Amino acid sequence: MKKFLNSAESFLPEVLAGLAAAHPDLRVDPAARIVARAAGAVAGKVGVVSGGGSGHEPLHAGFVGEGMLDAACPGEVFTSPVPDQIVSAAAAADGGAGVVFVVKNYTGDVMNFEMAAELAADEGIAVETVLVDDDVAVRDSTYTAGRRGTGATVFVEKIAGAAAAGGADLTAVADLGRRVNAASRSFAVALTACTTPASGRPGFDLPDDEIEVGVGIHGEPGRRREKLRPAREIAADMVHAVMDDRPLPPGTEAIVMVNGLGGTPLSELYLVYGEVAAALADRGITIVRNLVGDYVTSLDMAGCSVTVCAVEEPFLALWDAPVRTPALRWGC
Amino acid sequence: MKKFLNSAESFLPEVLAGLAAAHPDLRVDPAARIVARAAGAVAGKVGVVSGGGSGHEPLHAGFVGEGMLDAACPGEVFTSPVPDQIVSAAAAADGGAGVVFVVKNYTGDVMNFEMAAELAADEGIAVETVLVDDDVAVRDSTYTAGRRGTGATVFVEKIAGAAAAGGADLTAVADLGRRVNAASRSFAVALTACTTPASGRPGFDLPDDEIEVGVGIHGEPGRRREKLRPAREIAADMVHAVMDDRPLPPGTEAIVMVNGLGGTPLSELYLVYGEVAAALADRGITIVRNLVGDYVTSLDMAGCSVTVCAVEEPFLALWDAPVRTPALRWGC
């Protein structure tokens, strides 16, 4: 294993320590394992909280800040946060108007966020949950009943976060988050496996000339192994998979993300974005906003994912609303 | 070779096509191989231009935009842009007040930018050149007489770009860029070699348990090979190398970048940043601004670099000035 770390045990707290050192706008509580806004909860605003296993940085802690998340609760690498930790995050985010949990659809996360929602309710914090399940690759998977939650999480957190910042109430923020998820589909391809600090070895074996098509963000198997092919064909296949699951009529406007899985350089991501944009243009889809870069990663995995969100009212205005977080920042 | 590409020959134009598709604020001319602001040169403003071999994305094209570069001229992977191409970039950036070339110190770049400066002068464009040579690892290197130019390029481009946006004249912008370079030092460590699309194989061999200490951004050899050690020790060594070259008195304020070389996930970069911040704090250095992420990469190389810029007047105000580029954005 070749990683910058001191020990597998200290990996997460040390990543959080670095995050805290780099971003004074964040309040990182290494004991409670929560990352919140340094300025505290905003009175009267719906809080937006997300979390899940670590190893997907910048997700979720990198999206804490004005116009997006109020708090994040990172679990150990590829391991759900525990209910008490989630409740602490909810408390840090609660401005008296309730809290929305954005939960990627993995069995452990779903269970722990459900328990946390009940515990939070006992403490007088109203919680609504938005489940993200955008990955069309497989119907069920290693850690999931139903589809996995991946790239759409960024779209849900941005748009729901902007709605909360704009004063929407708990039900409205949650409904909007669910609509964004329903409008979004993702598909990923891995060139290499990722290595967790604890295991020290790649999570699966992939021959030098093969790729995993439909891979999950923990290295879960996809639809098939196949020989490495030109990026144009891989991109077209990813677009096909996404559009096959939810056909979009010509003329549809979309927000599109080409997301690196951690070990793929930006140059390749731009190349893939060009191919994805061309494949979508062929189908009459107009990309109105985009993200190209590492947003939902899988440690050091080489690979990328494509997420397409069909724009509805009022997604675009909320997408464009100011955001000020470590990983997404515009308008302020 | 496992990369998202169609062919080695088409790699660069296809990366540029993706960049163009993603960023309507940019005008990408695939034939002339230049990336400029879509809005055109700003009349009366000093133009700031940079370029060099591709493979270091987001450098330089990702820094074109308001408050930073007016144009970039990317060469083939790890290959200098040619003089005509550089002149085209200068013409695209020229608002009548002259153009500053920000040139990383590699023999090919230096030669071609010098020729381009002469050609531009023939066309009536006054040019000043800022040479960046911040990498303290080695005195001369594979492609360099004198120190290599690496991470400080981002600081020079940001601060000189802000000065130009603020109305400084040609001499003032260039002098400021030179001062930023003089105040900056960098050092890098590689965990793996990078693979160029053209060669299809790693640029050097590095055993599974060894790192290259002082590596260059094209995989040039550094000071030594050594066994992989805890991140804390590696970070302390990088800080030592930088501070040994230019000792800074306790109380110095610095802008610090922990930069990923392309294949290292953000989580590890944050961990390293925490260690770097601690090592600098031990020496009484106060980090007043920071960047953590991939800014000056070496294709898919796993590794990172540290850049320390000792703050002088008026670096900080110019650092904080609005910038709106694909890779750096704040204040607008």
GROMACS .gro file of C-alpha atoms in nm, chain A residues 243 248-254 280-288 310-311:
model
   19
  243MET     CA    1  -3.057   0.732  -2.063
  248LEU     CA    2  -3.520   1.195  -2.166
  249PRO     CA    3  -3.692   1.360  -2.461
  250PRO     CA    4  -3.489   1.575  -2.702
  251GLY     CA    5  -3.486   1.931  -2.580
  252THR     CA    6  -3.436   1.830  -2.216
  253GLU     CA    7  -3.201   2.056  -2.022
  254ALA     CA    8  -2.962   1.879  -1.786
  280LEU     CA    9  -2.588   1.376  -2.501
  281ALA     CA   10  -2.602   1.631  -2.784
  282ASP     CA   11  -2.665   1.341  -3.023
  283ARG     CA   12  -2.976   1.265  -2.819
  284GLY     CA   13  -3.089   1.624  -2.819
  285ILE     CA   14  -3.001   1.687  -2.454
  286THR     CA   15  -2.871   2.035  -2.370
  287ILE     CA   16  -2.624   2.059  -2.085
  288VAL     CA   17  -2.699   2.384  -1.905
  310ALA     CA   18  -3.292   1.653  -1.587
  311VAL     CA   19  -3.368   2.011  -1.492
   0.00000   0.00000   0.00000
